[in-house]
CSV table of C-alpha atoms in Angstrom, one decimal:
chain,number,residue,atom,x,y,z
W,1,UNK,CA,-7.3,-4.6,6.2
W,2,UNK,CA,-7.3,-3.7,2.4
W,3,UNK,CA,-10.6,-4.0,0.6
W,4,UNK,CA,-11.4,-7.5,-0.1
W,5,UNK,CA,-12.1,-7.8,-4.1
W,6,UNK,CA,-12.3,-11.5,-5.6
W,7,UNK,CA,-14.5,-13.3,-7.7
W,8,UNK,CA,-16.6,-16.1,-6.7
W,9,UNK,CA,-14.2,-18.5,-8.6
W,10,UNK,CA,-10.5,-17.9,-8.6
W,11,UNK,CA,-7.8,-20.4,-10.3
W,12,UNK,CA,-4.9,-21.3,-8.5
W,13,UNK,CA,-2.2,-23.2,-10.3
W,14,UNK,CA,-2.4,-26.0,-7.4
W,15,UNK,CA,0.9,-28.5,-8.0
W,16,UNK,CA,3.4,-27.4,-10.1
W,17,UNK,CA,5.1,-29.9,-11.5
W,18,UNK,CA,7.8,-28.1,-13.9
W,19,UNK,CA,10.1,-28.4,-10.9
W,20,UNK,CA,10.6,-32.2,-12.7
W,21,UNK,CA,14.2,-30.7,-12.9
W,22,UNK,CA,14.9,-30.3,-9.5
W,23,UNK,CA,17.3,-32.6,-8.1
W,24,UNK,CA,17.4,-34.3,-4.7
W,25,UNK,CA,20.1,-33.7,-2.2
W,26,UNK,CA,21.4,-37.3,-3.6
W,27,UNK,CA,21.3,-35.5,-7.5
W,28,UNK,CA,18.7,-37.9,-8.5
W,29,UNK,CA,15.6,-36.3,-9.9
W,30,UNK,CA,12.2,-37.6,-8.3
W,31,UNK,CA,9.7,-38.6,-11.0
W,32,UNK,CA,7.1,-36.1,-11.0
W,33,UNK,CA,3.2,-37.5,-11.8
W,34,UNK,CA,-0.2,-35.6,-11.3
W,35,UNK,CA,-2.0,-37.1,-8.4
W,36,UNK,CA,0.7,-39.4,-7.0
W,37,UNK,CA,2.9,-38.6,-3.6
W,38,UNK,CA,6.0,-36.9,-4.3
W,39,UNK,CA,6.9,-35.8,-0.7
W,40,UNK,CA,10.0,-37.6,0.9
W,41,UNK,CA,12.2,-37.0,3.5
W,42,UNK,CA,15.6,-35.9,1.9
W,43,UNK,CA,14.0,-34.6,-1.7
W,44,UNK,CA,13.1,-31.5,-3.4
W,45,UNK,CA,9.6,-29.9,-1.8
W,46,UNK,CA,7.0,-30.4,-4.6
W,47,UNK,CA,5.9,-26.7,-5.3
W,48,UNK,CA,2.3,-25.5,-5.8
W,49,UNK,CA,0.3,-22.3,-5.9
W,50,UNK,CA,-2.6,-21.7,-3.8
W,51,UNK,CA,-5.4,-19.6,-2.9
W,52,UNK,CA,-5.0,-18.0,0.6
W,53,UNK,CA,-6.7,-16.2,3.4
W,54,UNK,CA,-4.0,-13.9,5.1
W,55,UNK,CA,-5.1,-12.2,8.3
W,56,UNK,CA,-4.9,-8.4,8.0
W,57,UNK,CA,-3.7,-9.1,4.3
W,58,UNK,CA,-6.8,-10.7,2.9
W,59,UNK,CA,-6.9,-13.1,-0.4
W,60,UNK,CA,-3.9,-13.7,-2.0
W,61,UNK,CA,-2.2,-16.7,-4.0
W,62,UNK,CA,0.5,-18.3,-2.0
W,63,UNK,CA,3.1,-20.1,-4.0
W,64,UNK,CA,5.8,-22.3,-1.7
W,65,UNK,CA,8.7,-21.3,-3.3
W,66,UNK,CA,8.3,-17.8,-2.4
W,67,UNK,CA,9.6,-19.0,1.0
W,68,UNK,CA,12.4,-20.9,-0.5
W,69,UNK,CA,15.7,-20.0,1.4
W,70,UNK,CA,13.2,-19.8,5.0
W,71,UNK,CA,12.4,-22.7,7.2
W,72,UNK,CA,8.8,-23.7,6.5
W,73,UNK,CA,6.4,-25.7,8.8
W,74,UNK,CA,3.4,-26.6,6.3
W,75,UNK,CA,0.3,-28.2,8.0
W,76,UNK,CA,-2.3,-30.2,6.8
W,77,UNK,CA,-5.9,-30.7,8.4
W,78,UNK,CA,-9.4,-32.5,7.8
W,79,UNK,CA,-11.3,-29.1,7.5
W,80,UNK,CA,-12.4,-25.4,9.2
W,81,UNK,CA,-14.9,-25.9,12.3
W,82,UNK,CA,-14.2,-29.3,13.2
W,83,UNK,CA,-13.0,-30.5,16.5
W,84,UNK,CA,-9.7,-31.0,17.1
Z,1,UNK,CA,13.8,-20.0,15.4
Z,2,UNK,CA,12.3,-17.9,12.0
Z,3,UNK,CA,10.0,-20.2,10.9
Z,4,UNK,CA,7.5,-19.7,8.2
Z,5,UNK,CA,4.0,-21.8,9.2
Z,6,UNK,CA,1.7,-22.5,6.5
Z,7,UNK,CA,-2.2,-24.1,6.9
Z,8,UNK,CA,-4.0,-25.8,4.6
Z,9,UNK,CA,-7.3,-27.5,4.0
Z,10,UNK,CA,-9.5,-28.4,1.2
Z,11,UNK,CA,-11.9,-25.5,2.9
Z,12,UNK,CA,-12.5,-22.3,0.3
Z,13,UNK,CA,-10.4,-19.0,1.6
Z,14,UNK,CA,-14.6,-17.8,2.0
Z,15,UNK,CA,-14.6,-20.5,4.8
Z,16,UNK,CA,-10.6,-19.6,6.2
Z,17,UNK,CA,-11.7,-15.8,6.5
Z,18,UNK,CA,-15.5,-17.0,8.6
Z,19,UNK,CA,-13.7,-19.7,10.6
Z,20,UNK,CA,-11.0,-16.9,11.6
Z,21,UNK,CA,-13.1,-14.2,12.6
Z,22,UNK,CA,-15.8,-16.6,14.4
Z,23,UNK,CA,-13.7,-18.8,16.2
Z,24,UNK,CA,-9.9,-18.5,16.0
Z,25,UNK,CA,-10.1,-15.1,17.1
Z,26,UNK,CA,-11.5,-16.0,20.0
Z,27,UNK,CA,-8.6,-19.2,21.0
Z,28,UNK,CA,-5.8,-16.9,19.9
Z,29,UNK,CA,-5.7,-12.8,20.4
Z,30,UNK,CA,-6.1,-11.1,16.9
Z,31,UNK,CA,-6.4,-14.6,15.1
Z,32,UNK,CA,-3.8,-17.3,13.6
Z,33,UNK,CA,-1.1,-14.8,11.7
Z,34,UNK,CA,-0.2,-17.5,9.5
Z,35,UNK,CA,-1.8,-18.1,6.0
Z,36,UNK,CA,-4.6,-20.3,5.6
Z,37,UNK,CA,-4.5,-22.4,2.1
Z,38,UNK,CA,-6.9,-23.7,0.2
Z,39,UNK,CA,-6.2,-27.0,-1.2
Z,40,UNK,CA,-9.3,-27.2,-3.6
Z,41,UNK,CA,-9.9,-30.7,-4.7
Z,42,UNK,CA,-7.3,-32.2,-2.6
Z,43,UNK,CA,-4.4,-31.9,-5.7
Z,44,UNK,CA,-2.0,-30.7,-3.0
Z,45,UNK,CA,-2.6,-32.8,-0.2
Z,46,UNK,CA,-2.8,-35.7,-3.3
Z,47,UNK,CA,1.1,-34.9,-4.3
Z,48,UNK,CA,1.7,-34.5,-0.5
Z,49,UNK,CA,0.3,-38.1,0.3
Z,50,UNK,CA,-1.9,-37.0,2.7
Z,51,UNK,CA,-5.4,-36.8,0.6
Z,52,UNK,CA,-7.9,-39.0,1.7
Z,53,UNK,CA,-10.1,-39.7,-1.3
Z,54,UNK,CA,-13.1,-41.3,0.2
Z,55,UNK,CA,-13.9,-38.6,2.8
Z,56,UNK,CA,-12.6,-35.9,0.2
Z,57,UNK,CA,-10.0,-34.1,2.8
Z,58,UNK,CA,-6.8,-33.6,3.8
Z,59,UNK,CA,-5.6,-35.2,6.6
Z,60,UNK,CA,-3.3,-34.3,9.3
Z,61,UNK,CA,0.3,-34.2,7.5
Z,62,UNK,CA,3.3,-31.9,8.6
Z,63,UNK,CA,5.9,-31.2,7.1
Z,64,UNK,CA,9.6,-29.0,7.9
Z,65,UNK,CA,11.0,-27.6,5.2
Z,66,UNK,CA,14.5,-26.3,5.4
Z,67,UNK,CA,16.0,-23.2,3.4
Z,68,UNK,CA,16.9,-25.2,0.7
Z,69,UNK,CA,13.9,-26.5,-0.1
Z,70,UNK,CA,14.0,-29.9,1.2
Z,71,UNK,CA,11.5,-32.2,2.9
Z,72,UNK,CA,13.5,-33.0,6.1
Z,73,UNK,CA,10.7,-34.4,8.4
Z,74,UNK,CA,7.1,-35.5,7.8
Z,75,UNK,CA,4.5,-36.9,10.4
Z,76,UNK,CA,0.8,-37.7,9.7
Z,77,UNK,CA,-2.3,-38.5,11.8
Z,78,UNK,CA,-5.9,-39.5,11.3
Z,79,UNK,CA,-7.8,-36.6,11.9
Z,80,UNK,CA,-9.4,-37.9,15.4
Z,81,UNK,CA,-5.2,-37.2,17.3
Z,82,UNK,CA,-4.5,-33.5,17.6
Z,83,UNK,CA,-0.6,-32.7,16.7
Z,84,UNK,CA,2.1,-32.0,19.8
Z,85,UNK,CA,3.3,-28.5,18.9
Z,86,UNK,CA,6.3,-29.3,21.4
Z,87,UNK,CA,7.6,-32.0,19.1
Z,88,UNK,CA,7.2,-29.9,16.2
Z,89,UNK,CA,9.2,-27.0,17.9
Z,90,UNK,CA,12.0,-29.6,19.3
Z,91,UNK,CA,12.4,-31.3,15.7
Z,92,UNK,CA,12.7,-27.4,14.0
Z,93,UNK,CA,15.6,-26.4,16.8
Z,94,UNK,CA,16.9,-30.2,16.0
Z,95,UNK,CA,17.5,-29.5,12.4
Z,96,UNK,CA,18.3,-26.1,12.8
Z,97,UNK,CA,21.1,-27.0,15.4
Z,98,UNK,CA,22.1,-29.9,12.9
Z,99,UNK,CA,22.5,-27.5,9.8
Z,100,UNK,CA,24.1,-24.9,11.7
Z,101,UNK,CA,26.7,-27.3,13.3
Z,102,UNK,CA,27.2,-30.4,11.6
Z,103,UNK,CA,26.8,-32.4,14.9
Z,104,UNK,CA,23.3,-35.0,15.1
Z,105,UNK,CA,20.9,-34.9,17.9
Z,106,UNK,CA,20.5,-38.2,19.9
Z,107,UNK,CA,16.8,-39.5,20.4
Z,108,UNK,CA,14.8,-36.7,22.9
Z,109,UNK,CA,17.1,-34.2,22.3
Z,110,UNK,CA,16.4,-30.8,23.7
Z,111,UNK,CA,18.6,-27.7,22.9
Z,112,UNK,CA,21.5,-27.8,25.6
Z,113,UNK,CA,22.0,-31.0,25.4
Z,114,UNK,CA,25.1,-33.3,23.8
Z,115,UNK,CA,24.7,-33.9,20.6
Z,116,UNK,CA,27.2,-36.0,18.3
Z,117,UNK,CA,29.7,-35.8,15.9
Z,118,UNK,CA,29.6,-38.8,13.4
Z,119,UNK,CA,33.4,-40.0,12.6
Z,120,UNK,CA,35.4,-43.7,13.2
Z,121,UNK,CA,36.3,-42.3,16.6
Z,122,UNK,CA,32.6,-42.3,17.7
Z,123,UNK,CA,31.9,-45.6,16.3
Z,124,UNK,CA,31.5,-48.2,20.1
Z,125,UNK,CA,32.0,-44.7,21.9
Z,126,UNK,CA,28.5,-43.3,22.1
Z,127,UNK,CA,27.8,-44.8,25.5
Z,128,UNK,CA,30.4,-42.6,26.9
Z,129,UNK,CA,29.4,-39.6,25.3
Z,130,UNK,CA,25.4,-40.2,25.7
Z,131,UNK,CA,23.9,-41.1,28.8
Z,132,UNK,CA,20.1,-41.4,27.8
């Protein structure tokens, strides 16, 4: 694994809403607001950058769109070290 | 199937690297090869709909993503319901099969099974061609 080097604090861009032009598969552009759901079946994947822990990698930013044009699972859950 | 899985939870990439090396090394050989995101202050999960903003975590939200960058299925739980990794996998091969083809998949479909191809001929005629 490559040598770990990071700060205590490290930005991530987190949503990014310029994708305000992306169209749906309907053509209709989705409104794009800070802090409000985007995600809908049938529309654009709202983009965002985050930090990451990659096995055998180590810390990285992950962006979303880097896997644009691959079949993406993305999971959500409550927290590390909980139950189920 | 050549799917890209992604984790993510308001937890610190500190806290993905500990709870990889002290516990999910020892469920799954080597650890979860996937990357672990952190979703600090819950702006993801927020534009996501799945942020709960009283307990201050994302909650149990999945979503498939095709190659063109579009949302085609979504499925959230309260935290307390673990996820059916079967349902996940037969929904992927679902919409792969769909994109791929053109046909739809029928409720339950499994891979190998008859599957449908929308058109006026079909219309009054799926009880022929679909025996649930």
């Amino acid at each position: 694994m490559p040598k770990m080097k990071d700060g205590c604090v490290k930005p991530a861009r987190g949503p990014i809403l310029e994708a305000a032009e992306s169209t749906t598969p309907t053509g209709k552009a989705l409104p794009r607001e800070v802090g409000k759901m985007q995600a809908r079946v049938g529309a654009e994947a709202p983009d965002f950058e985050a930090n990451a822990f990659v096995a055998g990698e180590g810390f990285k930013p992950v962006r979303l769109s880097a896997y644009r044009g691959k079949w993406i699972v993305l999971c959500f859950y409550p927290g590390d070290f909980t139950f189920v | 199937m050549g799917v890209e899985v992604l984790a993510m939870s308001t937890d610190s990439r500190f806290v993905h690297k500990m709870w990889q090396e002290q516990e999910l090394s020892k469920m799954v050989e080597g650890g979860v090869p996937f990357p672990m995101l952190s979703d600090a202050g819950g702006k993801i999960g927020a534009i996501y709909g799945i942020y709960d903003d009283a307990a201050g975590v994302d909650i149990r939200g999945r979503f498939i993503i095709d190659p063109d960058f579009v949302i085609r299925a979504m499925e959230v739980l309260t935290p307390e319901v673990g996820r059916n990794p079967d349902e996940l996998v037969r929904q992927v091969k679902a919409y792969q099969h769909v994109a791929a083809t053109g046909e739809v998949t029928p409720s339950g479909w499994q891979p190998g099974e008859v599957t449908l191809t929308p058109g006026p001929d079909l219309v009054g005629r799926v009880w022929e061609i679909w025996k649930p």
